[in-house]
Coordinates of C-alpha atoms in Angstrom, one line a residue:
X122 CA 3.3 -2.9 13.9
X123 CA 0.2 -3.1 15.4
X124 CA 0.4 -5.4 18.0
X125 CA -2.0 -8.4 18.7
X126 CA -4.8 -7.7 21.0
X127 CA -3.7 -10.7 22.9
X128 CA -4.1 -10.1 26.5
X129 CA -1.6 -12.4 28.4
X130 CA -3.9 -12.0 31.9
X131 CA -6.8 -13.1 29.8
X132 CA -5.1 -15.5 28.3
X133 CA -5.4 -17.4 31.7
X134 CA -8.6 -15.7 33.5
X135 CA -10.5 -14.5 30.8
X136 CA -10.1 -10.8 32.4
X137 CA -9.1 -8.2 30.2
X138 CA -9.6 -5.6 33.3
X139 CA -7.8 -4.9 36.3
X140 CA -7.3 -7.7 39.0
X141 CA -5.2 -8.1 42.4
X142 CA -1.8 -7.8 41.8
X143 CA 0.5 -10.9 42.5
X144 CA 2.6 -8.8 44.8
X145 CA 3.1 -5.3 46.2
X146 CA 0.7 -2.2 46.8
X147 CA -1.4 -1.2 43.4
X148 CA -1.7 2.7 42.5
X149 CA -3.4 3.9 39.3
X150 CA -2.6 7.2 38.2
X151 CA -4.0 9.8 35.7
X152 CA -1.9 11.9 33.8
X153 CA -2.2 14.9 31.6
X154 CA 0.3 15.4 28.8
X155 CA 0.1 18.4 26.4
X156 CA -3.7 18.3 26.8
X157 CA -4.1 14.7 26.5
X158 CA -5.4 12.6 29.9
X159 CA -3.3 9.2 29.8
X160 CA -3.1 6.6 32.5
X161 CA -0.7 4.5 34.2
X162 CA -0.9 1.7 36.9
X163 CA 2.2 1.2 39.5
X164 CA 2.7 -2.2 41.4
X165 CA 5.1 -1.1 44.3
X166 CA 7.7 -3.2 45.3
X167 CA 8.7 -2.5 49.0
X168 CA 12.0 -4.7 48.8
X169 CA 13.3 -4.1 45.5
X170 CA 16.1 -5.9 44.0
X171 CA 16.6 -3.8 41.0
X172 CA 15.5 -0.3 39.8
X173 CA 11.5 0.1 38.7
X174 CA 10.3 -1.9 35.2
X175 CA 8.7 0.4 32.9
X176 CA 6.3 -2.4 30.4
X177 CA 5.5 -0.8 27.4
X178 CA 3.5 -2.8 25.3
X179 CA 2.0 -3.1 22.0
X180 CA -0.8 -0.6 20.4
X181 CA -3.5 -3.1 21.5
X182 CA -2.3 -3.9 24.7
X183 CA -3.6 -1.9 27.9
X184 CA -1.9 -1.0 31.1
X185 CA -3.5 -4.2 32.5
X186 CA -2.1 -6.8 29.7
X187 CA 1.1 -7.7 31.9
X188 CA -0.6 -8.9 34.8
X189 CA -0.1 -12.1 34.0
X190 CA 3.4 -11.9 34.4
X191 CA 3.4 -10.0 37.6
X192 CA 3.7 -13.2 39.5
X193 CA 7.5 -13.7 38.4
X194 CA 8.4 -9.7 37.8
X195 CA 6.5 -8.1 40.8
X196 CA 9.0 -9.4 43.7
X197 CA 11.7 -8.5 41.6
X198 CA 11.0 -4.8 41.8
X199 CA 8.2 -2.2 41.1
X200 CA 6.2 -2.5 37.8
X201 CA 4.9 0.4 35.7
X202 CA 2.4 -0.2 32.8
X203 CA 0.6 2.8 31.0
X204 CA -1.9 3.9 28.4
X205 CA 0.0 6.5 26.5
X206 CA -2.2 9.1 24.7
X207 CA -4.0 7.3 21.7
X208 CA -4.1 4.0 23.4
X209 CA -5.7 1.9 25.9
X210 CA -8.3 4.4 27.9
X211 CA -6.3 7.4 27.4
X212 CA -7.3 10.2 25.1
X213 CA -7.4 10.0 21.4
X214 CA -4.6 11.3 19.8
X215 CA -4.3 12.1 16.3
X216 CA -1.9 10.7 13.8
X217 CA 0.1 13.9 13.1
X218 CA 1.5 13.1 16.7
X219 CA 4.4 11.2 16.2
X220 CA 6.9 8.9 18.0
X221 CA 9.0 11.7 19.5
X222 CA 5.7 12.6 21.1
X223 CA 5.0 9.6 22.6
X224 CA 8.6 9.0 23.8
X225 CA 7.9 12.6 25.4
X226 CA 4.7 11.6 27.3
X227 CA 6.9 8.6 29.0
X228 CA 9.4 10.9 30.2
X229 CA 6.6 13.3 31.8
X230 CA 5.0 10.1 32.9
X231 CA 8.6 9.3 34.7
X232 CA 9.0 12.8 36.1
X233 CA 5.6 12.6 37.8
X234 CA 5.9 9.7 39.3
X235 CA 9.2 10.2 40.2
X236 CA 11.5 7.6 38.7
X237 CA 14.3 9.1 37.9
X238 CA 16.0 5.7 36.5
X239 CA 14.3 2.9 35.1
X240 CA 14.7 -0.8 33.3
X241 CA 12.9 -0.5 30.1
X242 CA 10.9 -3.3 28.3
X243 CA 9.3 -2.6 24.8
X244 CA 7.5 -5.2 23.1
X245 CA 6.3 -4.7 19.4
X246 CA 5.4 -1.4 19.0
X247 CA 6.3 -0.6 22.6
X248 CA 9.9 -1.1 21.4
X249 CA 9.2 1.6 18.8
X250 CA 8.5 4.0 21.5
X251 CA 11.1 2.6 24.1
X252 CA 13.8 2.9 21.9
X253 CA 12.8 6.6 20.8
X254 CA 12.5 7.2 24.5
X255 CA 15.9 5.7 25.1
X256 CA 17.3 7.8 22.6
X257 CA 16.1 11.1 23.5
X258 CA 16.2 10.7 27.2
X259 CA 19.1 8.1 27.7
X260 CA 19.5 9.5 31.3
X261 CA 16.6 7.9 32.7
X262 CA 17.3 4.4 31.5
X263 CA 19.5 1.7 33.2
X264 CA 19.1 -1.5 31.2
X265 CA 16.9 -2.6 27.9
X266 CA 15.1 -5.2 26.8
X267 CA 13.1 -5.4 23.8
X268 CA 10.8 -8.3 22.3
X269 CA 9.3 -9.0 18.9
X270 CA 11.1 -6.0 17.4
X271 CA 12.5 -4.5 14.5
X272 CA 14.0 -1.1 13.0
X273 CA 12.0 -1.4 10.0
X274 CA 8.4 -2.0 9.2
X275 CA 7.7 -5.6 8.0
X276 CA 6.9 -5.7 4.8
X277 CA 4.2 -8.1 6.0
X278 CA 2.8 -5.1 8.1
X279 CA 2.7 -2.7 5.2
X280 CA 0.9 -4.9 2.8
X281 CA -1.7 -5.9 5.2
X282 CA -2.6 -2.5 6.7
X283 CA -4.7 -1.4 3.9
X284 CA -6.6 -4.9 3.4
X285 CA -7.3 -4.8 7.4
X286 CA -8.3 -1.3 6.8
X287 CA -10.7 -1.8 3.9
X288 CA -12.4 -5.0 5.6
X289 CA -12.8 -2.8 8.9
X290 CA -14.4 0.1 6.7
X291 CA -16.6 -2.3 4.9
X292 CA -17.8 -4.1 7.8
X293 CA -16.2 -7.4 7.4
X294 CA -14.7 -7.5 11.0
X295 CA -14.4 -11.4 10.6
X296 CA -12.6 -11.1 7.8
X297 CA -10.0 -8.2 9.4
X298 CA -9.7 -10.9 12.4
X299 CA -8.8 -13.4 10.2
X300 CA -6.3 -11.2 8.5
X301 CA -4.8 -9.9 11.9
X302 CA -4.4 -13.6 13.0
X303 CA -2.6 -14.6 9.8
X304 CA -0.3 -11.2 10.2
X305 CA 1.0 -11.9 13.8
X306 CA 1.0 -15.9 14.3
X307 CA 3.1 -18.0 12.7
X308 CA 2.0 -20.2 9.7
X309 CA 0.9 -24.1 11.8
X310 CA 3.5 -25.5 9.2
X311 CA 6.5 -23.1 10.5
X312 CA 7.1 -25.4 13.5
X313 CA 6.2 -26.0 16.7
X314 CA 4.5 -23.4 18.6
X315 CA 3.0 -23.4 22.1
X316 CA -0.6 -22.9 22.6
X317 CA -0.6 -21.6 18.6
X318 CA -4.5 -22.8 18.4
X319 CA -5.6 -21.3 21.6
X320 CA -3.8 -18.1 21.2
X321 CA -5.2 -17.8 17.5
X322 CA -8.9 -18.2 18.7
X323 CA -8.2 -15.7 21.4
X324 CA -6.9 -13.2 19.1
X325 CA -9.9 -13.2 16.6
X326 CA -12.0 -13.4 19.7
X327 CA -10.7 -10.1 21.3
X328 CA -10.5 -8.3 17.6
X329 CA -14.3 -8.7 16.8
X330 CA -15.1 -7.4 20.3
X331 CA -13.4 -4.3 20.1
X332 CA -15.2 -1.2 20.8
X333 CA -15.6 1.6 18.3
X334 CA -13.1 3.7 20.2
X335 CA -10.7 1.0 20.1
X336 CA -11.1 0.2 16.2
X337 CA -11.1 4.2 15.9
X338 CA -7.4 4.2 18.1
X339 CA -6.4 1.4 16.2
X340 CA -6.9 3.2 12.5
X341 CA -5.5 6.1 13.4
X342 CA -2.2 4.2 14.9
X343 CA -1.7 2.6 11.5
X344 CA -1.9 5.9 10.1
X345 CA 0.5 7.1 12.5
X346 CA 3.0 4.6 12.3
X347 CA 3.0 4.6 8.2
X348 CA 3.1 8.6 8.3
X349 CA 6.1 9.0 11.2
X350 CA 8.1 5.4 10.7
X351 CA 9.5 3.5 13.4
X352 CA 12.9 4.3 13.6
X353 CA 15.5 7.8 13.5
X354 CA 19.1 6.8 13.2
X355 CA 19.8 8.5 16.7
X356 CA 22.7 7.3 19.6
X357 CA 21.4 4.8 21.5
X358 CA 22.7 4.6 25.1
X359 CA 25.1 2.2 26.0
X360 CA 23.7 0.3 28.6
X361 CA 23.1 -3.6 29.2
X362 CA 20.6 -4.4 26.4
X363 CA 18.8 -7.6 25.4
X364 CA 16.7 -8.1 22.2
X365 CA 14.8 -11.4 21.9
X366 CA 11.7 -13.2 19.9
X367 CA 10.1 -16.4 19.3
X368 CA 12.3 -18.5 16.9
X369 CA 9.4 -18.7 14.5
X370 CA 8.2 -14.8 14.3
X371 CA 7.5 -14.1 11.0
X372 CA 6.5 -10.2 11.6
X373 CA 9.2 -8.8 13.3
X374 CA 11.7 -11.6 12.0
X375 CA 14.8 -12.9 14.1
X376 CA 16.7 -11.3 11.2
X377 CA 15.0 -8.3 12.0
X378 CA 15.6 -8.3 15.6
X379 CA 19.3 -9.0 14.9
X380 CA 19.6 -5.9 12.8
X381 CA 18.1 -4.0 15.6
X382 CA 20.6 -5.3 18.5
X383 CA 23.3 -4.5 15.9
X384 CA 22.8 -0.5 16.5
X385 CA 22.6 -0.9 19.9
X386 CA 26.1 -0.9 21.6
X387 CA 26.0 -3.5 24.2
X388 CA 23.1 -5.5 22.7
X389 CA 22.6 -9.1 23.3
X390 CA 20.0 -11.7 20.8
X391 CA 18.6 -14.5 21.4
X392 CA 14.9 -16.1 20.5
X393 CA 12.8 -18.3 22.7
X394 CA 12.0 -21.8 21.1
X395 CA 8.7 -22.8 20.4
X396 CA 7.1 -19.3 19.7
X397 CA 6.2 -16.9 17.5
X398 CA 5.4 -13.2 17.5
X399 CA 3.2 -13.5 20.5
X400 CA 6.1 -15.1 22.4
X401 CA 5.4 -13.5 25.8
X402 CA 1.7 -14.9 25.7
X403 CA 2.9 -18.4 24.0
X404 CA 5.6 -18.9 26.6
X405 CA 4.9 -16.3 29.7
X406 CA 7.0 -18.0 32.4
X407 CA 9.8 -18.2 30.0
X408 CA 9.6 -14.7 28.6
X409 CA 9.3 -13.2 32.5
X410 CA 11.9 -15.4 33.8
X411 CA 14.0 -13.9 30.8
X412 CA 13.1 -10.2 31.2
X413 CA 13.5 -10.8 35.2
X414 CA 16.9 -12.5 35.1
X415 CA 18.1 -9.9 32.8
X416 CA 17.2 -7.0 34.7
X417 CA 18.6 -8.6 38.3
X418 CA 21.7 -9.1 36.3
X419 CA 21.8 -13.0 36.6
X420 CA 23.1 -15.2 33.9
X421 CA 21.0 -15.8 31.2
X422 CA 23.2 -18.2 28.9
X423 CA 22.3 -21.8 28.6
X424 CA 18.5 -21.4 29.7
X425 CA 17.0 -24.5 28.0
X426 CA 14.7 -22.7 26.2
X427 CA 16.6 -19.8 24.7
X428 CA 18.9 -20.0 21.3
X429 CA 22.5 -19.4 22.0
X430 CA 23.1 -16.1 22.9
X431 CA 24.6 -13.8 20.2

């Protein structure tokens, strides 16, 4: 599941790189795991209401992609985002390195920055890494929220990858961009989606503006995911957990989200209305509020933008 390039910060400010944090002191750390350099970003909260929150975004998102959510999340706790090996500005990672390696890199980061227990969020591909991390290193995890997630590769994805790869290799970037928009965004006739046209234009523009390094990493990511798969049937820690997606998500559908929640011992499931796979961009404030409420043990029943909890 190659997550869309859409950056929540750029969606509002036009900036895809670092900007001043909404709250707290910002620290950038450069780390090395098994010979691969990578970077993380920490927004410190001096008076946290809960454990640090690690945000694992999609494969084409980077450690700055969640700055648009900091207005709501940074006052609650310390935030950590990361460019894992093979993603963002980190070193290129050959596809022979699978999901276990990336999960171990998350553990390496938390040991290096001295965070022995965290709240964990994973969106799309971030869920793949986050779930494996929770399975392999459950002692680090206090609570879990996954968004736009699945325990199997969507048929839409496996069918689209060869077509997208061929378009990229042949130099038809516009065709590849159009295919990416169709993959990640719902059909306009499926139902009302907030900011659908604006987000589609942004996604298309960001794809065609990718650097050669970003394209190389994206192709390798697809190879990694189709080679190694996205799920291993290992025990999942019994901690408070929530899975949600947009009600019109056609990539990782609500049914797929329910399947994932079913293998998590203490998970609830809901959808956010008027949104699709890019729910955290289309309904940024609402998704941030839902995440923040869950990680601070506030009620999430009856929220006006969510369907009833399952």
